[in-house]
Coordinates of C-alpha atoms in Angstrom, one line a residue:
X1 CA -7.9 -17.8 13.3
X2 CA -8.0 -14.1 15.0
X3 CA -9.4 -11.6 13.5
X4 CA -6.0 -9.6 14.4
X5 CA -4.2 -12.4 12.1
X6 CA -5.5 -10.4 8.9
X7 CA -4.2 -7.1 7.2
X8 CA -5.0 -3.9 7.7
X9 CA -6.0 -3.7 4.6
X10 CA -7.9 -7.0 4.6
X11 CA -10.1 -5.9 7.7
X12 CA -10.7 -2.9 5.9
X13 CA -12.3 -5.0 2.9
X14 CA -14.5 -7.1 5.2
X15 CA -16.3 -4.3 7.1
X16 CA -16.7 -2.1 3.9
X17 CA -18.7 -6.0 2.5
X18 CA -20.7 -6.3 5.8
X19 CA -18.6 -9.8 6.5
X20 CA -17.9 -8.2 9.7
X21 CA -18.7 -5.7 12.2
X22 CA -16.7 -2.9 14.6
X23 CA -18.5 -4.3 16.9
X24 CA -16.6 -7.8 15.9
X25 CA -13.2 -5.9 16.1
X26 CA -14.1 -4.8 19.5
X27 CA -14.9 -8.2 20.9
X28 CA -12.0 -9.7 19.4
X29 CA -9.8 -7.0 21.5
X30 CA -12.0 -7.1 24.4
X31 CA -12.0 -10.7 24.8
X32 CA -8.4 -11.3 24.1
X33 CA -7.9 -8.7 26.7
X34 CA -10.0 -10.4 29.2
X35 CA -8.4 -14.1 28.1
X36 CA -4.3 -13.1 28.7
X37 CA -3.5 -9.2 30.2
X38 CA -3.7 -10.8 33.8
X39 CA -0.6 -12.4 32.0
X40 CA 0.7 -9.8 29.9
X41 CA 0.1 -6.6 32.0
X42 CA -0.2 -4.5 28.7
X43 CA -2.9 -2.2 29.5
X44 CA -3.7 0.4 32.4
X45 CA -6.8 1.9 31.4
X46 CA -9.7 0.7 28.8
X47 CA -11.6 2.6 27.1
X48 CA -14.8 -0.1 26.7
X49 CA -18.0 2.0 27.3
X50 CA -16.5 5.0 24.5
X51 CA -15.2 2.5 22.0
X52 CA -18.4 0.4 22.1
X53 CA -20.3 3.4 21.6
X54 CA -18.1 4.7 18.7
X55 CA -18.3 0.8 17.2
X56 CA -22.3 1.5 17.0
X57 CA -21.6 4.9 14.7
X58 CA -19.0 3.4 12.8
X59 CA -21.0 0.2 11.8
X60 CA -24.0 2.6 10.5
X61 CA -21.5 3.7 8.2
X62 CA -19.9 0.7 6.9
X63 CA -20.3 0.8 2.9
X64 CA -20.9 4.7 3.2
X65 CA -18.9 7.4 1.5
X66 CA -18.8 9.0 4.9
X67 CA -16.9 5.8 5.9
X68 CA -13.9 5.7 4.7
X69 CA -11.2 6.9 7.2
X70 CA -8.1 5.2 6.1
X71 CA -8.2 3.2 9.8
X72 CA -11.6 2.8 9.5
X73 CA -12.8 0.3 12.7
X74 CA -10.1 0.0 13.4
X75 CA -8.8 -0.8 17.1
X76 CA -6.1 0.5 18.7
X77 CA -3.8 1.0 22.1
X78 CA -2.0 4.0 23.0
X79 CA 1.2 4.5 25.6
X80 CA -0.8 6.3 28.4
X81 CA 2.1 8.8 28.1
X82 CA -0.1 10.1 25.0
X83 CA -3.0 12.6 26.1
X84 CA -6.5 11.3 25.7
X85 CA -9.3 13.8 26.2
X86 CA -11.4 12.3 29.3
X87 CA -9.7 9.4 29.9
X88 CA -7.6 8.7 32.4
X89 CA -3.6 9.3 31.3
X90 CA -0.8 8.5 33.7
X91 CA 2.6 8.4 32.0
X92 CA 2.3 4.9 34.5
X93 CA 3.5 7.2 37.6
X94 CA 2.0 8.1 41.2
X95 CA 2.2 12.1 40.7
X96 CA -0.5 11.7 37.6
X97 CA -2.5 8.7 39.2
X98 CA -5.9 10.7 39.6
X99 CA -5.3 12.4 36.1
X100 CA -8.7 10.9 35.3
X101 CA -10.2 14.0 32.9
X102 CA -7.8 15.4 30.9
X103 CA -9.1 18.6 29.0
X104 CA -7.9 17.8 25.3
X105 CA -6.5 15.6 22.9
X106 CA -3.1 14.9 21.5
X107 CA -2.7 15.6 17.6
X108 CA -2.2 11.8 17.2
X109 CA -5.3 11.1 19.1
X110 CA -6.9 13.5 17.1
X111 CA -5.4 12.2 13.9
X112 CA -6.6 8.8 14.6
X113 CA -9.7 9.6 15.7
X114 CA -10.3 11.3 12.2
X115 CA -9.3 8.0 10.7
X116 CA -12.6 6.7 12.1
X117 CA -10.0 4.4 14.6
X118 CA -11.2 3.4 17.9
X119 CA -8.8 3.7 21.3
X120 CA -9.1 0.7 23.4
X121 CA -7.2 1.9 26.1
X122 CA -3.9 2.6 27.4
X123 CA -1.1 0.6 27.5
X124 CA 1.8 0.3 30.0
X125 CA 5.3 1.6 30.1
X126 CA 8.4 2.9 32.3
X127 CA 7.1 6.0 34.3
X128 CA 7.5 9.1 32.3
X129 CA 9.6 6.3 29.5
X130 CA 12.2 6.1 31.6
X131 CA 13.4 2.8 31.3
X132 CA 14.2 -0.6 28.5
X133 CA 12.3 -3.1 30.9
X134 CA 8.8 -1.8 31.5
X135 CA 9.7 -2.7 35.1
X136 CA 9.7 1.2 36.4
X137 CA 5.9 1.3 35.8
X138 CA 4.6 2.2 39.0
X139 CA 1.4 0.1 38.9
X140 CA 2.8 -3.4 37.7
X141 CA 5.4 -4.7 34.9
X142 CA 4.5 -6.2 32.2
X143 CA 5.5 -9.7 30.5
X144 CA 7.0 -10.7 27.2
X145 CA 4.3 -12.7 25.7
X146 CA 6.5 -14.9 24.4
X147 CA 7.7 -16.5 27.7
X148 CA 6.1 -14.1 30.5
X149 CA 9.4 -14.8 32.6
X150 CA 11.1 -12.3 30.4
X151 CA 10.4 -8.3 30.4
X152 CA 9.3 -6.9 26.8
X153 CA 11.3 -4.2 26.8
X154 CA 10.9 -0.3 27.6
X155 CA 9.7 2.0 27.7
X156 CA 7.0 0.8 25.2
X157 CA 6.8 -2.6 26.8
X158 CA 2.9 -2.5 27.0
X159 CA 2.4 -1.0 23.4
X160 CA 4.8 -3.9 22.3
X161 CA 3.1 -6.8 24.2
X162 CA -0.3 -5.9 23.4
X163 CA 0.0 -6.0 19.7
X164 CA 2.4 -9.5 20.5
X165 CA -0.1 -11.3 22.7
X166 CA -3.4 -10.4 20.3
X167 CA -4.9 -7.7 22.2
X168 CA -5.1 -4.9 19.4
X169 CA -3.5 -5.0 15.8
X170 CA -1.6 -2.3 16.2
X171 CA -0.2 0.5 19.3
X172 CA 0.9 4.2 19.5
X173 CA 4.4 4.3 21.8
X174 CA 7.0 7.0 22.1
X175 CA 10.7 6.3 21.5
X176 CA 13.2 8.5 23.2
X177 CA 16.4 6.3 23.3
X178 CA 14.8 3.3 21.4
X179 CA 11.5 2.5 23.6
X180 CA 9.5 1.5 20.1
X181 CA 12.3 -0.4 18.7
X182 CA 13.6 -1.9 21.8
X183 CA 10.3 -3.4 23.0
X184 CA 9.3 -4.3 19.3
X185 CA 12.9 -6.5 18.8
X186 CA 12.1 -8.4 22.1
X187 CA 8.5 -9.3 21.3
X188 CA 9.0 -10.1 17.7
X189 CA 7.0 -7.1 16.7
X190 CA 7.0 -4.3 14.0
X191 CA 8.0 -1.2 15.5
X192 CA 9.5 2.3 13.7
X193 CA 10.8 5.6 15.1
X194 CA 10.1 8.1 12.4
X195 CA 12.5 11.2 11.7
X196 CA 12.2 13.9 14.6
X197 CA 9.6 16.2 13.6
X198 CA 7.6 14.4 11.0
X199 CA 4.8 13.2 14.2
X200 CA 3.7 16.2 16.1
X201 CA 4.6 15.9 20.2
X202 CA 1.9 18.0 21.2
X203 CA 0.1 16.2 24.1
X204 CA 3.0 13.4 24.3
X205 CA 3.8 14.0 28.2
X206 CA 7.8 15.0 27.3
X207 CA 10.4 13.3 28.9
X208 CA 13.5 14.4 26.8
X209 CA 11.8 17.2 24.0
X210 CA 14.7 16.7 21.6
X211 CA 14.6 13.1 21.6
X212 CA 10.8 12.2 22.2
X213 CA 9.3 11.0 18.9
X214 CA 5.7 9.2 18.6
X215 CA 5.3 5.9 16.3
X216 CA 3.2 2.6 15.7
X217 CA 4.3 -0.8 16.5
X218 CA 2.3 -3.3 13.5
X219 CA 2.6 -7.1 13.6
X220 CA 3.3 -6.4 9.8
X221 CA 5.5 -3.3 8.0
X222 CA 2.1 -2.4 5.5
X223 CA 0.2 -2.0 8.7
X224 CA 3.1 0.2 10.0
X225 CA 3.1 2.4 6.9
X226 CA -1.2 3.3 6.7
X227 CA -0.4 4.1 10.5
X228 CA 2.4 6.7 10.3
X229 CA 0.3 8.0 6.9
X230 CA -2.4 9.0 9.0
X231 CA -0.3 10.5 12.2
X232 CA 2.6 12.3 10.4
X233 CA 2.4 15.8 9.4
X234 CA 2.3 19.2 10.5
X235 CA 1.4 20.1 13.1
X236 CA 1.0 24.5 14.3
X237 CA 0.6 23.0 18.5
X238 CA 4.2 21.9 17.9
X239 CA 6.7 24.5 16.3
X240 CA 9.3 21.2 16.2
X241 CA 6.7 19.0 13.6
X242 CA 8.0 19.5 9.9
X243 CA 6.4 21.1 7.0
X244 CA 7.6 17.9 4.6
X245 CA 4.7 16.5 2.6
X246 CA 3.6 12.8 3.9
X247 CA 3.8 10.5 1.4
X248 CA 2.0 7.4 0.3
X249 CA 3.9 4.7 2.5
X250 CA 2.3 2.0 1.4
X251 CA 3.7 2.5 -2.4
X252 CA 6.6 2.4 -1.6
X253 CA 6.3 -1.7 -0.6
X254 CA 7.3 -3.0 -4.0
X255 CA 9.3 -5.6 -2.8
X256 CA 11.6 -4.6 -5.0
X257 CA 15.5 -3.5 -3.7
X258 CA 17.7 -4.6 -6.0
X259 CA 20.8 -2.4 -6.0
X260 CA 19.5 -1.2 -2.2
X261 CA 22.7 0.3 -0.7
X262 CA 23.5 -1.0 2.6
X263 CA 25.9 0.2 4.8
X264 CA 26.7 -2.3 8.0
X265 CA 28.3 -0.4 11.0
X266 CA 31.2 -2.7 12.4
X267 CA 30.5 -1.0 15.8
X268 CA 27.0 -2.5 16.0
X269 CA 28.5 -5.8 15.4
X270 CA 31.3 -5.7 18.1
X271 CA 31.8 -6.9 21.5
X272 CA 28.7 -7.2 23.4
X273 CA 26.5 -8.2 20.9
X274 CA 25.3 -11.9 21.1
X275 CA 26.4 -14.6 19.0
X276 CA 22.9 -15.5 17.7
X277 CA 22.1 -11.5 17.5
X278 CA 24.8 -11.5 15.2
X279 CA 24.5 -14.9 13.3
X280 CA 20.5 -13.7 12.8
X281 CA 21.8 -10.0 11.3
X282 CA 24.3 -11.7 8.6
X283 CA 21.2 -14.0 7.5
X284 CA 19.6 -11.4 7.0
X285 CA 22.0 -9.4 5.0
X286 CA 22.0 -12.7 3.0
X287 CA 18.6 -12.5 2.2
X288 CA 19.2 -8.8 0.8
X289 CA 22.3 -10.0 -1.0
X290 CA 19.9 -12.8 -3.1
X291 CA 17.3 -10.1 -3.4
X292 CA 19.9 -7.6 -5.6
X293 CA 21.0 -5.4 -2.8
X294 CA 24.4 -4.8 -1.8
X295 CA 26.3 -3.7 1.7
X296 CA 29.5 -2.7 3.0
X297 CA 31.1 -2.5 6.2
X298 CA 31.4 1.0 7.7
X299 CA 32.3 2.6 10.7
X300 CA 29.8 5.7 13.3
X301 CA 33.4 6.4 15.1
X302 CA 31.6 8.6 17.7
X303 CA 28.8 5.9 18.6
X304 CA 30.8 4.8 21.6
X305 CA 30.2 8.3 22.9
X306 CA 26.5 7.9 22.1
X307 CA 25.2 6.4 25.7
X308 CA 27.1 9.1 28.0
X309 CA 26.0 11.9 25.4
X310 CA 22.4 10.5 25.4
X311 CA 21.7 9.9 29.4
X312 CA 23.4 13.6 30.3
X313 CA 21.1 15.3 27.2
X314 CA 17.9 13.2 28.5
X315 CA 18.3 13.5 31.5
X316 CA 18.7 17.3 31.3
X317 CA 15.9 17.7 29.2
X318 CA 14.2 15.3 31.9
X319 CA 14.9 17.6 35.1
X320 CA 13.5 20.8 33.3
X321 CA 10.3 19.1 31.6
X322 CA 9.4 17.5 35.2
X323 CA 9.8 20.7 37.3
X324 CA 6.2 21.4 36.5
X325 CA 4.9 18.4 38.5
X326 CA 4.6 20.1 41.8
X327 CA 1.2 19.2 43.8
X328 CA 0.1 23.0 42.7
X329 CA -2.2 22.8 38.9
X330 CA -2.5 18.6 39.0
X331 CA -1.4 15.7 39.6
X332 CA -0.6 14.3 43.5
X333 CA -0.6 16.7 46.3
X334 CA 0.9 15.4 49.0
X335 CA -1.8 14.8 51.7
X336 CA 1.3 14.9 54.7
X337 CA 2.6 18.4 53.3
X338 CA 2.0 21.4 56.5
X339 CA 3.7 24.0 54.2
X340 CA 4.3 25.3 50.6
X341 CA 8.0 23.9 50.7
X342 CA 6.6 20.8 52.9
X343 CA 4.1 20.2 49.5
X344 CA 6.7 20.6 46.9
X345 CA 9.0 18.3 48.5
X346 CA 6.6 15.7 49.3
X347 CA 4.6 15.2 46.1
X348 CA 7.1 14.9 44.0
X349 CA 9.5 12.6 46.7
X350 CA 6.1 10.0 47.0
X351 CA 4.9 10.8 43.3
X352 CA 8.0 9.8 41.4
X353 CA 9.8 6.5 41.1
X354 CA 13.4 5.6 41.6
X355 CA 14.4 5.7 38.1
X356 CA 12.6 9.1 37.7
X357 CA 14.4 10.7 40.6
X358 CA 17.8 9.3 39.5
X359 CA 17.3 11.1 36.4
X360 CA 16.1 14.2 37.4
X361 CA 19.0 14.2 40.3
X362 CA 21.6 13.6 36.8
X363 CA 19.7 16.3 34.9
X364 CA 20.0 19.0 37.9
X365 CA 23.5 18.1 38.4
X366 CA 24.7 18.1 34.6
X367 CA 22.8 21.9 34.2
X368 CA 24.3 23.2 37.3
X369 CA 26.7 25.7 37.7
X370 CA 30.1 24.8 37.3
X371 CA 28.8 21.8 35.3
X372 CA 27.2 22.9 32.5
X373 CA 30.3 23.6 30.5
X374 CA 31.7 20.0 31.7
X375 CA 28.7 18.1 31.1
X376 CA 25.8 19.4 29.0
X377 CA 27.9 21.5 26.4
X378 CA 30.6 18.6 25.8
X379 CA 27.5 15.9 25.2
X380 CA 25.7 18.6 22.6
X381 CA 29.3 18.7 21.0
X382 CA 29.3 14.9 20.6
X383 CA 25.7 14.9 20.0
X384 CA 26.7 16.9 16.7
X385 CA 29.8 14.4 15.7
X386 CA 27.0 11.3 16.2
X387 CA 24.7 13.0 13.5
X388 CA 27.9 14.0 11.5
X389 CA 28.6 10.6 11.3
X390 CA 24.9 9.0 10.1
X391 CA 25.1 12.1 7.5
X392 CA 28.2 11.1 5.7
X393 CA 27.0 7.3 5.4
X394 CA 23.8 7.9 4.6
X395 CA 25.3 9.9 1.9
X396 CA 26.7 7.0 0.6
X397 CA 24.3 4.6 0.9
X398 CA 20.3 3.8 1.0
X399 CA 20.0 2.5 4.8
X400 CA 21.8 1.1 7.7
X401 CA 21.3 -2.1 8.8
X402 CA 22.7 -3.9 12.0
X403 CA 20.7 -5.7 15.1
X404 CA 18.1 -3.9 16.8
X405 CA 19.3 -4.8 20.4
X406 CA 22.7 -6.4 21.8
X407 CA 21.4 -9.6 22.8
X408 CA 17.3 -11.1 23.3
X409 CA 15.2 -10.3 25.7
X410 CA 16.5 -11.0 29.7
X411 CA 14.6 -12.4 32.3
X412 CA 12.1 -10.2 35.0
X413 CA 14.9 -8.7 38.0
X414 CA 17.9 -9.7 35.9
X415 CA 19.2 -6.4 35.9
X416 CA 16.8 -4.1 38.2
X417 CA 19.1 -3.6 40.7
X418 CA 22.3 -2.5 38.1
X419 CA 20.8 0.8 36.1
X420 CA 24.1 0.8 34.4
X421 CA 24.0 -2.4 32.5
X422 CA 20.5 -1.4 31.7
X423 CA 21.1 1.8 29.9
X424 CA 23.4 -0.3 27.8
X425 CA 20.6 -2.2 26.6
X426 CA 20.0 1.0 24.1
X427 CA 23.4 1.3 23.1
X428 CA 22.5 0.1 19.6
X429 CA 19.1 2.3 19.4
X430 CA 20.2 5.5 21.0
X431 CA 22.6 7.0 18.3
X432 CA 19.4 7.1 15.9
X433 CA 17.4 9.6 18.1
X434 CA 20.8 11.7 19.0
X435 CA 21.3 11.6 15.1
X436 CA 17.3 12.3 14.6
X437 CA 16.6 9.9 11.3
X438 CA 14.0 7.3 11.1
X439 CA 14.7 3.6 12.4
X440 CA 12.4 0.3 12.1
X441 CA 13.0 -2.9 13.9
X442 CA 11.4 -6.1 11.9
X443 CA 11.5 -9.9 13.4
X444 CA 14.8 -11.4 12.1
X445 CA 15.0 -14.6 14.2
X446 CA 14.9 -16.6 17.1
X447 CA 16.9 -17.2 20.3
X448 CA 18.3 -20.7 21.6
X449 CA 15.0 -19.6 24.2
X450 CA 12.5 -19.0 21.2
X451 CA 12.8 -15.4 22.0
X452 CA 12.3 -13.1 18.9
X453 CA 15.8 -10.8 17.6
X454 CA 15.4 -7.8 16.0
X455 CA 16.6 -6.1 12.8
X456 CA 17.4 -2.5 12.7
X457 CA 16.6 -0.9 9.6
X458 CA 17.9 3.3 9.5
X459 CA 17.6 5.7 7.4
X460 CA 18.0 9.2 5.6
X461 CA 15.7 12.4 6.9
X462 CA 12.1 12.4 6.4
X463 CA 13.3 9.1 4.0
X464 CA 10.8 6.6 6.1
X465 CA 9.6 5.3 2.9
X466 CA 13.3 3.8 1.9
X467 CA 13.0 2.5 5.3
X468 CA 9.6 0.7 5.3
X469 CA 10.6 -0.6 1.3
X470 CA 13.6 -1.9 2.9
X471 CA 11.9 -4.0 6.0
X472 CA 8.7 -4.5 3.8
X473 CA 10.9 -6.8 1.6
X474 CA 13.2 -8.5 4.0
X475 CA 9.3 -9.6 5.4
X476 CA 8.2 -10.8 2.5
X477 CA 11.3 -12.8 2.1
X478 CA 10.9 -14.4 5.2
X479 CA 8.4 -16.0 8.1
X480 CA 10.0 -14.4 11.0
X481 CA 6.4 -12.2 11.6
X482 CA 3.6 -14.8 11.0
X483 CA 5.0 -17.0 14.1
X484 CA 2.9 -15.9 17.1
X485 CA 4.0 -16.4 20.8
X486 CA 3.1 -18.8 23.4
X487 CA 2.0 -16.8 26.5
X488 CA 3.7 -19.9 29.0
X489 CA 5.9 -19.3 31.4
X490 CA 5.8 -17.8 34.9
X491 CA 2.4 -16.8 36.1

């Protein structure tokens, strides 16, 4: 049995009785790393040298009063689009390959860090999160660990996998359009998007500022909830983070929801969504129904506009926050360039990936003059009739429930060369950002494929707690997140 297979909470209660060791954690990550991520493809840095020295403090103070962060030991991947102070940080693109030394810390490093937890190193993703496959990295893709012919999802595909295939217990990714919840539903993982603003973004490398939110990805929902305790909060480096008090997460996991209100969205159980996908989401609804909650059917009329709204907004916000990579302060500087314009040009045409330049080309375009009015303006108008329509259900009712993704995870180059067909991939995950409310995906079932399906828990502002009661019982009630994956398939 791994080490990883226990609690949070449990590992916490073995190093504080000298059953184990940091040192013990470490190894177990280390090894597992060493064992399957020529596989997986989860991480692109590690941090060994610095974690093993912060393992030999941390194990002086087991049993200590001065011990007691509430990760204590605890070991951890973050998306290497998430600053880390003199290690090596990417965003998984060319233009920040020799970003070796950055100068600081981002407030969830810093957070976590305080926690006594220990970084392992950082994990893969879509360059700059641009993408639901994790096959726009531009150093390798990554592989579902539950059949490695299969992606894992995006942009968060490394922080998904890791925690998946045993390589840490838990992962920090960033979810613009879905890219925790995405990745988490395809490798049967735990994975929330808290409300905008209650996770500081300073020192997350933006891609879309309005949209970019920070969150763990557990193999369990209590693990979930002690990890967004210790990163939410204000934050004065980012005028966007929320002065809401953080609660206690983990009281809220009574298992307890009778007379939970559920509202189902009949648009996120329409055409395109699988069969299975479907048949695994009205299980589940029965498994709430025997546990005292009740649901209706309701309708998000404006969520067919939500993928047009979403990739004109992003990719706005995209071609503005990009402009600073430019061969001048960091980053790659073209080594052809024989003039100023020559070096602009040039760093950012060999530094940036397909994806990213197709995004920043939609961005430019959508902002332009003659456009703006056409483009940008109309999707902030529907952006405003999407949240509209969250706020008057969730006025209603507790949560919303419906399927994390449209269908299971698809196979390695199924869809590279259509970028249309993979936007839509989101189409079930994007209204939540666009709408700004918390969203979790839980394991919910199984493909024909023994692929993992997601369940998409949303709820009210800042109302995360609601959210993790919610999932934390449907867990309980079900098996869905002890079953581990077999790392077979393609090598």
């Amino acid at each position: 049995m791994s080490l990883f297979d226990y609690k949070l909470s449990d590992l916490q209660e073995m190093l504080h009785k000298k059953e184990i060791s940091v040192n013990d954690l470490l190894d177990e990550a280390y090894n597992r790393i060493s064992e399957v991520d020529g596989d997986v493809k989860a991480f692109i840095t590690l941090n060994e040298e610095t974690a093993r020295a912060r393992a030999k403090e941390l194990d002086e103070l087991r049993g200590t009063p001065e011990g007691r962060g509430l990760l204590f030991g605890m070991p951890i991947g973050v998306k290497d689009n998430i600053v880390t102070k003199g290690l090596r940080t990417t965003a998984a693109s060319q233009i920040l390959d020799n970003l070796t030394d950055p100068l600081y810390d981002a407030t969830v490093v810093q957070k976590l860090d305080a926690a006594e937890a220990i970084n392992v190193g950082k994990l893969n993703m879509d360059e700059f999160a641009m993408g639901s496959s994790n096959e726009n990295s531009s150093y390798y893709a990554t592989r579902n660990p539950w059949n490695t012919d299969y992606v894992p999802g995006g942009s968060s595909g490394g922080s998904a996998a890791a925690v998946a295939a045993g390589e840490v217990p838990f992962s920090l990714g960033s979810d613009t359009g879905g890219s925790i919840r995405q990745p988490a539903a395809y490798c049967g993982v735990v994975g929330l998007k808290p409300t905008y603003g209650r996770v500081s973004r300073f020192g997350l490398i933006a891609f879309a500022s309005s949209l970019d939110q920070i969150g763990p990805l557990t193999r369990t929902v209590e693990d979930n909830a002690y990890i967004l305790e210790t990163i939410a909060g204000l934050d004065k480096m980012d005028s966007t983070s929320a002065d809401i008090e953080v609660p206690k997460y983990t009281e809220a996991l009574t298992g307890d929801v009778k007379g939970l209100k559920i509202a189902v969205p009949k648009e996120y159980l329409a055409e395109g969504v699988s069969d299975e996908v479907k048949e695994a989401v009205q299980k589940a609804l029965k498994v709430y129904e025997d546990m005292g909650a009740t649901w209706d059917e309701v309708t998000l009329p404006h969520s067919k506009y939500a993928l047009s709204t979403y990739y004109l907004l992003s990719s706005s916000e995209a071609s503005a926050n990009l402009a600073r990579f430019d061969g001048v302060r960091y980053g790659r500087r073209s080594p052809n360039a024989e003039n100023m314009l020559d070096m602009f040009k040039l760093s950012r045409s060999e530094g940036f990936g397909d994806e990213v330049k197709r995004r920043i080309m939609l961005g430019t375009f959508a902002l332009s003059s003659g456009y703006y009015d056409a483009y940008y303006k109309k999707a902030q108008q529907a952006r405003t009739l999407i949240k509209k329509d969250f706020d008057d259900v969730l006025a209603d009712y507790d949560v919303i429930i419906g399927p994390t993704t449209p269908t299971p995870a698809f196979k390695v180059g199924e869809k590279t060369e259509d970028p249309l067909t993979m936007y839509a991939n989101d189409i079930l995950t994007i209204p939540v950002n666009l709408a700004g409310v918390p969203g979790i995906s839980v394991p919910c079932g199984f493909s024909g494929e023994g692929l993992p399906i997601g369940l998409q828990i949303i709820g009210k502002h800042f109302d995360e707690a609601t959210v993790y009661r919610a999932a934390h019982a449907y867990e309980q009630a079900t098996d869905f997140h002890t079953q581990k994956p077999s790392l077979g398939g393609a090598k």
